[in-house]
Amino acid sequence: MTDALHNRLADAASPYLLQHKDNPVHWQPWDDAALTAAKNLDRPILLSIGYAACHWCHVMAHESFEDTDVAKLMNSLYVNIKVDREERPDIDQLYMAALTAMGEQGGWPLTMVLTPDGKPFWGGTYFPKQDSYGRPGFVDVLVQVETAWRQRRDDIDANADRLQAHLQNQLAGAATPATLTPETIRSFSKRVATLYDPDHGGLNGAPKFPNAPFLETLWRGWLRDGDEDARDRFIETVTAIALGGIYDHLGGGLARYSVDGQWLVPHFEKMLYDNTHFIRHCIWAHSQTQSDLFRLRIEETIGWLQREMTMPGGGFAASLDADSEGEEGKYYVWSLPQIEEILAGSTEAFASDYDVTRRGNWEGTNILNLSTLRADPDEAAKVINRHSKSREALLAHRVGRIPPGQDGKILADWNGYAIRAIAEAARYFGSGSWTALATGHFRKLMERMLSDTRLSHVFDGEKASGFGFATDYAAMISAALALYETTSDTEFPEKALKLADLLKQNHFDFESSRGFWMQEQNRSDTPMLTWNDLDEANPSATAQILEALSRLALATDDIQLTGLTDKLMAQAAGRIMQSRFGQAGFLNAADTVHASRKLVVVGDSAETDPLWSWTTRHPDPRRLDVFLAAVTDNPKFQDKGAYLCAEMKCSPPVKTDGELERLLKSGL
């Protein structure tokens, strides 16, 4: 029997693929066998890309992929391949770019039709089974696209070749290196601030995404230039997110985005990466405002990671589903009678503060929020503390509901973000338990996912994948350096150097030295090597690599690594600055490269040293901080005090907070 004539997903590691293992569709994983079958059968490929927490992916699955008649049609006309976008971000990047090039708006599920050799020629996103929502029915689409392919094969092949050439130029093309000046970064930061909603925070309009790279741009604009508008937009947005319905006020953690323009109604799925970025943003917001609101949100979100996202063998799960019992958000929303039954006499005050009414604020139910307190984070913190017992009671009741599904795969890059965020929070708040949490997960994942040849992208609890991506190395290097800043343990920069060596071996473009490919080279199931220059929800691979290697060069005083980073930045600038969108992560990384500063504090103890305490209270993503014990064999750091090092030289030591603050503002 030909492989493509039965469903092959039962052996998949991805929870998303396993959701489809019993579909009557003859789903294939993306591998050599499936691609070879398409060529041998001379059939187009029907490619469906989604992820476990995706609401509309579930809807399309229930309507079409579980339907026997639809499956018969798919099986007779196509080789059907199912991809988890989180497991194979390279495949998703390529075909999402293809859809955009066709003039269509992207999203998931991503539905693409490819020639038997994998070239895209038609695509869309969600399709209902029959015509509805103003969209053509999936059944009609299947027939019409396959008929066109059969009857106009030469034209379609020619168009597919042209589109493939366009994608090659867009995603893997060359450009003349460019010089990126501090003024370019400064100008971009000011433009970003003008895009923000002055009433509700976040980018103007709806839906509203947290957009971590843009928020970091604002924070850097304040630190670098004293831009008060950037600071205010940053604080307003983080406050609005922390108080809106997008935040889970009972269990902690952030939903992926809000469908409205006020941060009220979330798309209820919870992604690991959003929450890790949120922790870092709350650290920065707390350092500026000292408001307990941001401390509470950090504590709650890390608590959620420990309670609901920690996997038995170490590492954090990728996501929680938006749906439970077949309904989006059912696990999280409340009616007033439900709350009255649980809280009894304290209902009135809780309902008044958390926007709970008999009519409801969303589809007859209530999404808990404190949005009316956006202008006063300190008052919001008081309200949160006042209702702590009520929230505990509601959470205890909610635990008894049927929970959303969990995607338990462990992704190296997303876990790197989490470990870095927790380590930074541990250092900022002086939490030994958080330090142990971050350190423990890092060591376990290095043991399970790092081999002599690669860092694996996915660990399913039993085995690691046979491939990795550039983002995995960059994120784990950044995590290792955050742990170094927190613990002063040289184990971590040593591990970061090993990761950097493997990154170069597997991903560096040795032929032209233009940068690091997103994918490992020489893999037979990779349609195209790509740069991954532009941001999505997370900074691009190029941005993450530049930041990680720049900071690693500072940590290790590696002149060659500094030179490589400067060269890579110029190469990337030539490609990226031609784009209109997705530049924020790269410009943030370039800001780090331009700043290139290491602050070394020499003292008796990190726990008691006043200069290290001041440094910790003033976090700056452009800076690498190192604490050295007073007894050191480094001739540059014999005297106690704080040294600022840049461009391979260090300042004389300063002895007081005031002197340190002036030094950081003025530079060497």
XYZ file of C-alpha atoms in Angstrom:
668
model
C 0.000 0.000 0.000
C 1.297 3.484 -0.882
C 2.062 5.477 2.267
C -0.211 8.322 1.169
C -3.252 6.011 1.162
C -3.689 5.839 4.919
C -3.464 8.217 7.876
C 0.120 8.227 9.184
C -0.190 10.614 12.132
C -0.466 8.000 14.892
C 3.313 8.003 15.387
C 3.627 11.797 15.514
C 5.095 13.522 18.561
C 3.057 16.697 18.062
C -0.189 16.851 20.100
C -1.703 18.851 17.242
C -0.986 16.126 14.707
C -2.259 13.509 17.135
C -5.572 15.369 17.277
C -5.981 14.345 13.615
C -4.733 10.755 13.760
C -8.272 9.339 13.691
C -9.568 11.591 10.912
C -10.787 9.700 7.837
C -8.445 11.974 5.857
C -5.240 10.175 4.841
C -3.081 12.751 6.599
C 0.679 12.587 6.151
C 3.334 14.293 8.249
C 5.689 16.587 6.359
C 8.490 14.162 5.522
C 10.337 12.587 2.617
C 7.792 9.762 2.295
C 4.865 12.147 1.829
C 6.721 14.352 -0.632
C 7.872 11.331 -2.629
C 4.326 9.936 -2.691
C 3.001 13.180 -4.195
C 5.538 12.955 -7.009
C 4.908 9.252 -7.626
C 1.123 9.709 -7.692
C 1.468 12.998 -9.599
C -1.105 14.635 -7.342
C -1.195 18.131 -5.910
C -0.507 18.443 -2.193
C -3.233 19.751 0.102
C -1.242 21.325 2.953
C -3.035 22.222 6.193
C -1.017 24.112 8.821
C -2.310 24.847 12.317
C -1.546 24.409 15.992
C -3.170 22.761 18.984
C -4.613 25.902 20.611
C -6.088 27.297 17.367
C -9.877 27.737 17.614
C -10.628 27.924 13.884
C -8.354 24.941 13.258
C -10.695 22.937 15.488
C -13.767 24.310 13.724
C -12.463 23.320 10.287
C -11.467 19.910 11.604
C -14.945 19.222 12.992
C -16.725 20.531 9.906
C -14.555 18.987 7.205
C -11.708 16.725 8.296
C -13.931 14.518 10.462
C -16.550 14.271 7.685
C -16.331 11.005 5.733
C -17.586 12.479 2.458
C -15.154 15.406 2.557
C -12.334 13.026 3.462
C -13.124 10.766 0.475
C -12.857 13.761 -1.817
C -9.556 14.900 -0.274
C -8.127 11.379 -0.427
C -9.076 10.864 -4.051
C -7.705 14.164 -5.351
C -4.744 15.113 -3.165
C -1.851 13.967 -1.049
C -2.890 15.527 2.253
C -0.185 16.822 4.604
C -0.797 18.173 8.103
C 1.826 20.436 9.755
C 2.085 21.800 13.282
C 3.355 25.342 12.726
C 5.054 25.354 16.127
C 6.924 22.153 15.332
C 7.878 23.303 11.818
C 7.983 27.116 11.809
C 10.095 26.979 8.643
C 7.308 25.332 6.653
C 4.795 27.783 8.066
C 6.999 30.788 7.250
C 7.446 29.713 3.636
C 3.819 29.031 2.816
C 2.450 31.937 4.831
C 4.720 34.185 2.768
C 3.339 32.516 -0.346
C -0.238 33.246 0.693
C 0.636 36.879 1.393
C 2.331 37.130 -2.021
C -0.935 35.939 -3.561
C -2.639 39.003 -2.055
C -4.478 37.068 0.653
C -4.558 37.794 4.379
C -2.745 35.192 6.454
C -3.953 33.245 9.464
C -4.541 29.756 10.771
C -5.549 27.221 9.732
C -3.403 27.888 6.694
C -4.726 25.948 3.700
C -2.376 25.715 0.715
C -2.306 23.692 -2.480
C 1.118 22.793 -3.832
C 2.419 21.171 -6.971
C 3.739 17.618 -6.434
C 7.240 19.078 -5.975
C 6.046 21.398 -3.204
C 5.637 24.728 -5.013
C 2.585 26.712 -3.858
C 0.003 27.813 -6.428
C -3.210 28.467 -4.465
C -4.139 29.139 -0.840
C -6.407 30.471 1.855
C -7.099 30.046 5.557
C -10.313 28.719 7.135
C -12.987 27.395 4.810
C -16.431 26.274 5.998
C -17.639 22.963 4.617
C -20.303 24.681 2.529
C -20.555 28.304 1.391
C -21.094 30.549 4.445
C -19.609 33.539 6.291
C -19.129 35.035 2.829
C -16.529 32.367 2.107
C -16.582 29.591 -0.514
C -17.236 26.098 0.747
C -14.304 23.745 1.220
C -15.951 21.009 -0.866
C -16.270 23.317 -3.874
C -12.730 24.604 -3.394
C -11.296 21.085 -3.394
C -12.938 20.217 -6.703
C -12.350 23.524 -8.477
C -8.667 23.843 -7.567
C -7.844 20.252 -8.544
C -9.777 20.646 -11.820
C -7.877 23.827 -12.648
C -4.586 22.107 -11.861
C -5.424 19.203 -14.162
C -6.796 21.283 -17.034
C -4.290 24.165 -16.901
C -1.234 22.299 -15.666
C 1.299 24.172 -17.787
C 0.019 27.596 -16.741
C -0.102 26.629 -13.080
C 3.407 25.163 -13.164
C 4.725 28.350 -14.747
C 2.980 30.539 -12.151
C 4.248 28.309 -9.353
C 7.804 28.670 -10.656
C 7.445 32.465 -10.682
C 6.027 32.494 -7.163
C 8.816 30.214 -5.952
C 11.399 32.569 -7.424
C 9.716 35.495 -5.674
C 9.796 33.631 -2.350
C 13.445 32.737 -2.869
C 14.282 36.399 -3.335
C 12.079 37.534 -0.440
C 13.067 34.936 2.162
C 16.570 33.913 1.130
C 17.794 36.682 -1.139
C 20.926 38.777 -0.941
C 21.225 42.519 -0.472
C 24.012 45.040 -0.264
C 25.169 45.475 3.352
C 23.925 48.682 4.952
C 25.138 50.891 7.756
C 22.614 51.255 10.545
C 23.011 54.435 12.571
C 21.690 55.228 16.058
C 19.529 57.889 14.421
C 17.744 55.201 12.366
C 16.902 53.347 15.583
C 15.829 56.558 17.316
C 13.598 57.593 14.408
C 11.921 54.174 14.337
C 11.197 54.352 18.066
C 9.489 57.711 17.664
C 7.340 56.383 14.797
C 6.272 53.403 16.888
C 5.083 55.692 19.702
C 2.756 57.515 17.282
C 1.027 54.238 16.360
C -0.174 53.599 19.914
C -3.749 54.058 21.127
C -3.718 56.927 23.663
C -6.976 55.755 25.260
C -6.527 51.996 25.581
C -2.843 51.286 24.944
C -1.524 48.955 22.303
C -1.495 49.640 18.593
C -4.526 51.530 17.316
C -7.558 49.486 16.305
C -8.647 45.900 16.805
C -7.774 43.139 17.347
C -5.097 44.039 19.876
C -1.972 41.927 20.258
C 0.634 42.511 22.988
C 3.289 42.845 20.233
C 6.379 42.263 22.340
C 8.957 43.647 19.852
C 7.132 47.003 19.591
C 6.742 47.270 23.357
C 10.448 46.648 23.799
C 11.137 49.375 21.237
C 9.201 51.837 23.399
C 11.025 50.841 26.576
C 14.392 51.161 24.873
C 13.391 54.584 23.536
C 12.871 55.760 27.103
C 16.121 54.273 28.398
C 18.227 55.439 25.468
C 16.752 58.850 24.651
C 14.655 59.808 27.657
C 11.610 59.729 25.344
C 8.702 60.330 27.723
C 6.078 59.569 25.062
C 7.648 56.149 24.511
C 7.744 55.532 28.271
C 4.108 56.553 28.710
C 2.865 54.404 25.804
C 4.786 51.436 27.238
C 3.412 51.842 30.786
C -0.133 52.500 29.541
C -0.108 49.374 27.398
C 1.365 47.006 29.982
C -1.124 48.387 32.546
C -4.074 47.937 30.167
C -3.033 44.346 29.433
C -2.527 43.582 33.133
C -6.034 44.835 33.976
C -7.986 43.836 30.878
C -9.932 40.696 30.102
C -6.970 39.413 28.095
C -5.406 38.620 31.487
C -6.711 35.666 33.526
C -7.553 37.358 36.840
C -8.049 34.067 38.681
C -5.328 31.750 37.423
C -2.752 34.151 36.046
C -1.391 34.241 32.545
C -2.201 36.086 29.366
C -4.324 35.143 26.375
C -2.884 35.519 22.894
C -4.798 38.677 21.942
C -8.064 40.530 22.408
C -10.588 40.587 19.580
C -11.753 44.103 20.498
C -9.935 47.413 20.842
C -10.210 47.634 24.650
C -8.341 44.463 25.723
C -11.635 43.056 27.066
C -12.534 39.959 25.033
C -9.596 37.571 24.633
C -9.050 34.919 22.053
C -8.790 32.573 25.003
C -5.826 30.441 23.966
C -2.759 30.935 26.161
C 0.661 30.742 24.527
C 3.884 30.246 26.466
C 5.786 32.931 24.574
C 3.274 35.748 25.221
C 3.493 35.152 28.939
C 7.271 35.129 29.030
C 7.420 38.489 27.257
C 4.725 39.810 29.616
C 6.852 38.902 32.648
C 9.781 40.917 31.293
C 7.544 43.876 30.453
C 6.129 43.847 33.979
C 9.662 43.866 35.427
C 10.469 46.973 33.402
C 7.148 48.605 34.302
C 7.748 47.909 37.996
C 11.263 49.357 37.824
C 9.775 52.585 36.493
C 6.626 52.876 38.654
C 7.268 50.663 41.707
C 3.565 49.745 41.461
C 2.590 46.490 43.160
C 0.311 45.740 40.207
C 3.257 44.561 38.136
C 4.807 42.538 40.977
C 1.498 40.745 41.496
C 1.150 39.976 37.799
C 4.672 38.531 37.678
C 4.012 36.352 40.728
C 0.692 35.133 39.324
C 2.044 34.413 35.851
C 5.057 32.482 37.135
C 2.659 30.664 39.467
C 0.521 29.717 36.463
C 3.591 28.428 34.623
C 4.460 26.248 37.606
C 0.919 25.020 38.225
C -0.467 24.456 34.734
C 2.408 24.464 32.249
C 5.264 22.538 33.874
C 5.903 19.156 32.260
C 6.962 16.072 34.282
C 10.399 15.742 32.673
C 11.195 19.449 32.843
C 10.302 22.349 30.601
C 7.080 24.232 29.970
C 4.217 23.220 27.691
C 3.600 25.226 24.530
C 0.009 26.352 25.034
C -3.477 25.910 26.423
C -6.435 25.655 24.083
C -9.031 28.377 23.628
C -11.861 25.836 23.757
C -13.284 23.517 26.372
C -16.351 21.330 25.936
C -16.423 22.542 22.329
C -16.918 26.205 23.264
C -14.413 29.012 23.105
C -13.770 30.553 26.523
C -16.242 28.388 28.455
C -13.644 27.536 31.096
C -12.969 31.203 31.924
C -16.299 33.090 31.883
C -18.900 33.540 34.621
C -22.544 34.376 35.174
C -23.545 36.546 38.104
C -25.602 33.707 39.714
C -22.533 31.433 39.627
C -20.471 34.029 41.466
C -23.298 34.733 43.942
C -23.454 31.043 44.806
C -19.701 30.846 45.496
C -19.027 34.215 47.128
C -22.331 34.768 48.912
C -22.076 38.008 50.942
C -18.973 39.341 49.220
C -20.476 39.194 45.728
C -21.553 42.826 45.448
C -18.117 44.371 45.997
C -16.378 41.794 43.800
C -18.914 42.182 40.983
C -18.654 45.955 41.094
C -14.870 45.941 40.831
C -14.540 43.116 38.285
C -17.269 44.283 35.863
C -19.715 41.448 36.590
C -23.389 42.100 35.822
C -26.503 40.032 35.373
C -26.554 40.927 31.691
C -22.851 40.155 31.222
C -20.164 41.904 29.206
C -19.680 39.193 26.556
C -22.344 37.003 24.957
C -24.443 36.933 28.132
C -21.507 35.968 30.351
C -18.827 37.919 32.200
C -15.129 38.230 31.478
C -13.451 39.386 34.679
C -11.496 42.615 34.257
C -10.364 45.739 36.098
C -10.130 47.958 33.025
C -11.762 50.957 34.716
C -8.643 51.258 36.909
C -6.186 51.664 34.007
C -5.317 55.207 35.082
C -4.347 54.129 38.607
C -2.193 50.974 38.818
C -1.626 51.470 42.556
C -5.366 51.504 43.251
C -5.734 48.434 41.035
C -3.172 46.629 43.195
C -5.177 47.472 46.307
C -8.337 46.092 44.706
C -6.525 42.912 43.694
C -5.262 42.390 47.242
C -8.671 43.193 48.733
C -10.355 40.429 46.730
C -7.660 37.757 47.102
C -9.904 35.383 49.082
C -12.752 35.767 46.613
C -10.482 35.003 43.675
C -9.089 31.940 45.463
C -12.632 30.655 45.984
C -13.574 31.201 42.346
C -10.373 29.574 41.129
C -10.981 26.558 43.377
C -14.417 26.214 41.790
C -13.073 26.723 38.257
C -10.557 23.915 38.692
C -13.541 21.570 38.808
C -14.609 22.521 35.307
C -13.417 20.597 32.257
C -10.169 22.406 31.374
C -8.926 23.449 27.954
C -6.582 21.041 26.245
C -2.866 21.419 26.768
C -0.253 21.190 24.021
C 2.478 19.549 26.056
C 5.292 19.639 23.532
C 8.386 21.426 24.798
C 9.894 23.894 22.342
C 13.493 24.915 22.948
C 13.086 28.521 21.821
C 9.878 29.217 23.754
C 11.370 27.593 26.855
C 14.444 29.743 26.405
C 12.206 32.812 26.571
C 10.571 31.461 29.729
C 13.834 30.640 31.505
C 15.242 34.068 30.676
C 12.136 35.864 31.963
C 12.001 33.876 35.210
C 15.738 34.359 35.780
C 15.396 38.101 35.275
C 12.427 38.231 37.645
C 14.390 36.168 40.177
C 17.274 38.594 40.089
C 15.086 41.707 40.184
C 13.010 40.545 43.168
C 15.743 38.538 44.879
C 13.776 35.287 44.684
C 15.829 32.181 45.368
C 12.912 29.915 44.458
C 12.580 31.499 41.017
C 16.329 31.230 40.503
C 16.093 27.516 41.310
C 13.085 27.174 38.987
C 14.869 28.759 36.014
C 18.153 26.960 36.685
C 16.455 23.591 37.092
C 14.516 23.827 33.844
C 17.575 25.012 31.907
C 19.710 22.116 33.113
C 17.011 19.525 32.469
C 16.413 20.771 28.940
C 20.111 20.911 28.141
C 20.352 17.295 29.289
C 17.402 16.176 27.152
C 17.639 18.430 24.085
C 21.334 19.240 23.590
C 23.557 16.637 21.902
C 27.040 16.792 20.436
C 25.576 17.721 17.047
C 22.581 19.964 17.687
C 20.060 21.556 19.989
C 16.706 19.937 19.203
C 13.654 22.082 18.595
C 11.088 19.752 20.189
C 11.057 17.396 23.155
C 7.868 15.371 23.633
C 8.679 14.045 27.092
C 10.392 10.941 25.764
C 12.474 11.866 22.733
C 13.946 14.951 21.134
C 13.468 15.866 17.490
C 16.222 15.261 14.949
C 16.332 18.913 13.905
C 16.646 22.363 15.391
C 16.169 25.976 14.351
C 18.323 29.053 14.768
C 15.824 30.533 17.233
C 16.391 27.591 19.580
C 20.081 28.394 19.981
C 19.550 32.146 20.268
C 16.841 31.820 22.909
C 18.828 29.350 24.990
C 22.000 31.458 24.739
C 19.992 34.423 26.043
C 18.557 32.227 28.814
C 22.041 31.070 29.809
C 23.293 34.655 29.973
C 20.311 35.722 32.104
C 21.143 32.894 34.493
C 24.764 34.059 34.531
C 23.656 37.583 35.476
C 21.453 36.119 38.210
C 23.847 33.547 39.696
C 27.378 34.585 38.587
C 27.943 30.886 37.815
C 30.400 30.468 34.916
C 28.635 27.229 33.954
C 26.179 29.340 31.989
C 28.456 31.342 29.652
C 30.356 28.105 29.019
C 27.122 26.427 27.954
C 26.245 29.478 25.856
C 29.552 29.179 24.006
C 28.815 25.536 23.185
C 25.393 26.535 21.868
C 26.972 29.284 19.761
C 29.448 26.803 18.246
C 26.635 24.418 17.264
C 24.575 27.303 15.893
C 27.450 28.194 13.604
C 28.100 24.597 12.538
C 24.482 23.898 11.622
C 23.095 27.248 10.464
C 25.825 29.650 9.321
C 25.945 30.473 5.618
C 29.622 29.624 5.136
C 29.374 30.104 1.356
C 28.643 33.831 1.485
C 28.858 34.683 5.239
C 25.605 36.624 4.959
C 24.028 35.278 8.126
C 22.417 32.307 9.830
C 19.753 30.252 8.077
C 16.620 29.559 10.088
C 16.862 25.847 9.216
C 19.643 23.317 9.541
C 21.424 22.935 6.229
C 21.368 19.787 4.085
C 17.980 18.516 5.257
C 16.059 16.757 2.482
C 12.612 17.813 3.768
C 13.376 21.552 3.825
C 11.858 23.218 0.740
C 14.047 26.320 1.015
C 16.645 27.789 3.355
C 15.376 31.114 4.691
C 16.737 33.964 6.797
C 13.713 34.575 9.044
C 14.442 38.295 9.166
C 11.017 39.676 10.105
C 9.125 39.512 13.405
C 5.911 37.683 14.069
C 4.678 37.416 17.683
C 8.318 36.866 18.657
C 11.373 38.689 17.361
C 12.834 37.231 14.182
C 15.598 34.646 14.245
C 18.013 37.259 12.908
C 17.116 39.648 15.742
C 17.461 36.984 18.409
C 20.827 35.806 17.076
C 22.251 39.331 16.940
C 21.201 40.080 20.509
C 22.367 36.718 21.865
C 25.775 36.772 20.186
C 26.377 40.425 21.051
C 25.697 39.742 24.730
C 27.759 36.544 24.634
C 30.687 38.495 23.190
C 30.433 40.883 26.150
C 30.213 38.042 28.666
C 33.285 36.285 27.281
C 35.315 39.257 25.942
C 35.391 37.491 22.577
C 36.700 39.982 19.969
C 36.017 37.616 17.039
C 32.411 37.203 18.117
C 32.057 40.978 18.333
C 33.401 41.322 14.796
C 31.056 38.634 13.499
C 28.071 40.343 15.102
C 28.939 43.690 13.523
C 29.277 42.072 10.106
C 25.999 40.177 10.472
C 24.178 43.348 11.479
C 25.296 45.141 8.322
C 24.287 42.181 6.136
C 20.892 41.919 7.811
C 20.277 45.673 7.643
C 20.633 45.534 3.870
C 17.834 42.958 3.700
C 15.533 44.042 6.506
C 15.421 47.805 6.048
C 13.819 47.268 2.642
C 10.745 45.839 4.390
C 7.839 47.868 5.697
C 6.908 45.639 8.624
C 8.531 43.290 11.112
C 11.667 45.360 11.735
C 11.251 46.097 15.458
C 13.075 43.032 16.747
C 16.059 43.661 14.487
C 16.276 47.330 15.467
C 16.048 46.389 19.153
C 18.910 43.955 18.636
C 20.864 46.606 16.727
C 20.343 48.918 19.704
C 22.025 46.290 21.895
C 24.894 45.922 19.421
C 25.394 49.689 19.258
C 25.282 50.032 23.076
C 27.534 46.987 23.654
C 28.025 47.671 27.357
C 29.020 45.399 30.214
C 28.659 46.546 33.809
C 30.963 44.713 36.204
C 30.383 45.102 39.935
C 33.132 43.840 42.254
C 32.148 43.295 45.869
C 31.951 40.889 48.770
C 28.464 39.495 48.144
C 25.791 39.990 45.488
C 23.137 39.736 48.220
C 24.484 42.726 50.162
C 26.479 44.864 47.728
C 24.725 48.264 47.344
C 26.008 48.892 43.812
C 24.789 45.493 42.626
C 21.458 46.194 44.320
C 21.171 49.495 42.440
C 22.098 47.795 39.176
C 19.458 45.121 39.737
C 16.761 47.729 40.412
C 17.515 49.439 37.080
C 17.182 46.709 34.423
C 18.307 47.605 30.921
C 18.092 45.072 28.065
C 20.996 46.848 26.309
C 23.385 46.027 29.149
C 25.059 42.841 30.399
C 25.608 42.843 34.179
C 28.259 40.734 35.917
C 28.996 40.427 39.634
C 32.508 39.348 40.634
C 33.621 38.404 44.105
C 36.192 40.799 45.533
C 38.830 38.077 45.436
C 39.395 37.837 41.692
C 42.399 36.963 39.563
C 41.297 39.366 36.822
C 43.831 42.230 36.807
C 41.247 44.674 35.410
C 38.962 44.297 38.437
C 41.131 44.333 41.563
C 39.316 47.152 43.378
C 35.767 47.045 44.680
C 33.247 49.157 42.792
C 31.380 49.269 39.488
C 33.166 49.267 36.126
C 31.505 50.115 32.815
C 33.143 48.277 29.914
C 32.677 49.022 26.220
C 34.791 48.814 23.069
C 37.329 46.581 24.857
C 38.084 49.084 27.631
C 36.682 49.682 31.109
C 36.157 52.794 33.203
C 37.823 53.301 36.573
C 35.595 51.909 39.363
C 32.869 54.115 40.819
C 31.878 53.696 44.466
C 28.391 55.201 44.923
C 24.924 54.898 43.394
C 25.046 58.479 42.202
C 28.383 58.013 40.484
C 27.131 54.794 38.859
C 23.979 56.475 37.571
C 25.994 59.327 36.065
C 28.445 56.866 34.506
C 25.653 54.891 32.828
C 24.075 58.052 31.454
C 27.303 59.522 30.134
C 29.134 56.361 29.060
C 32.893 55.960 29.131
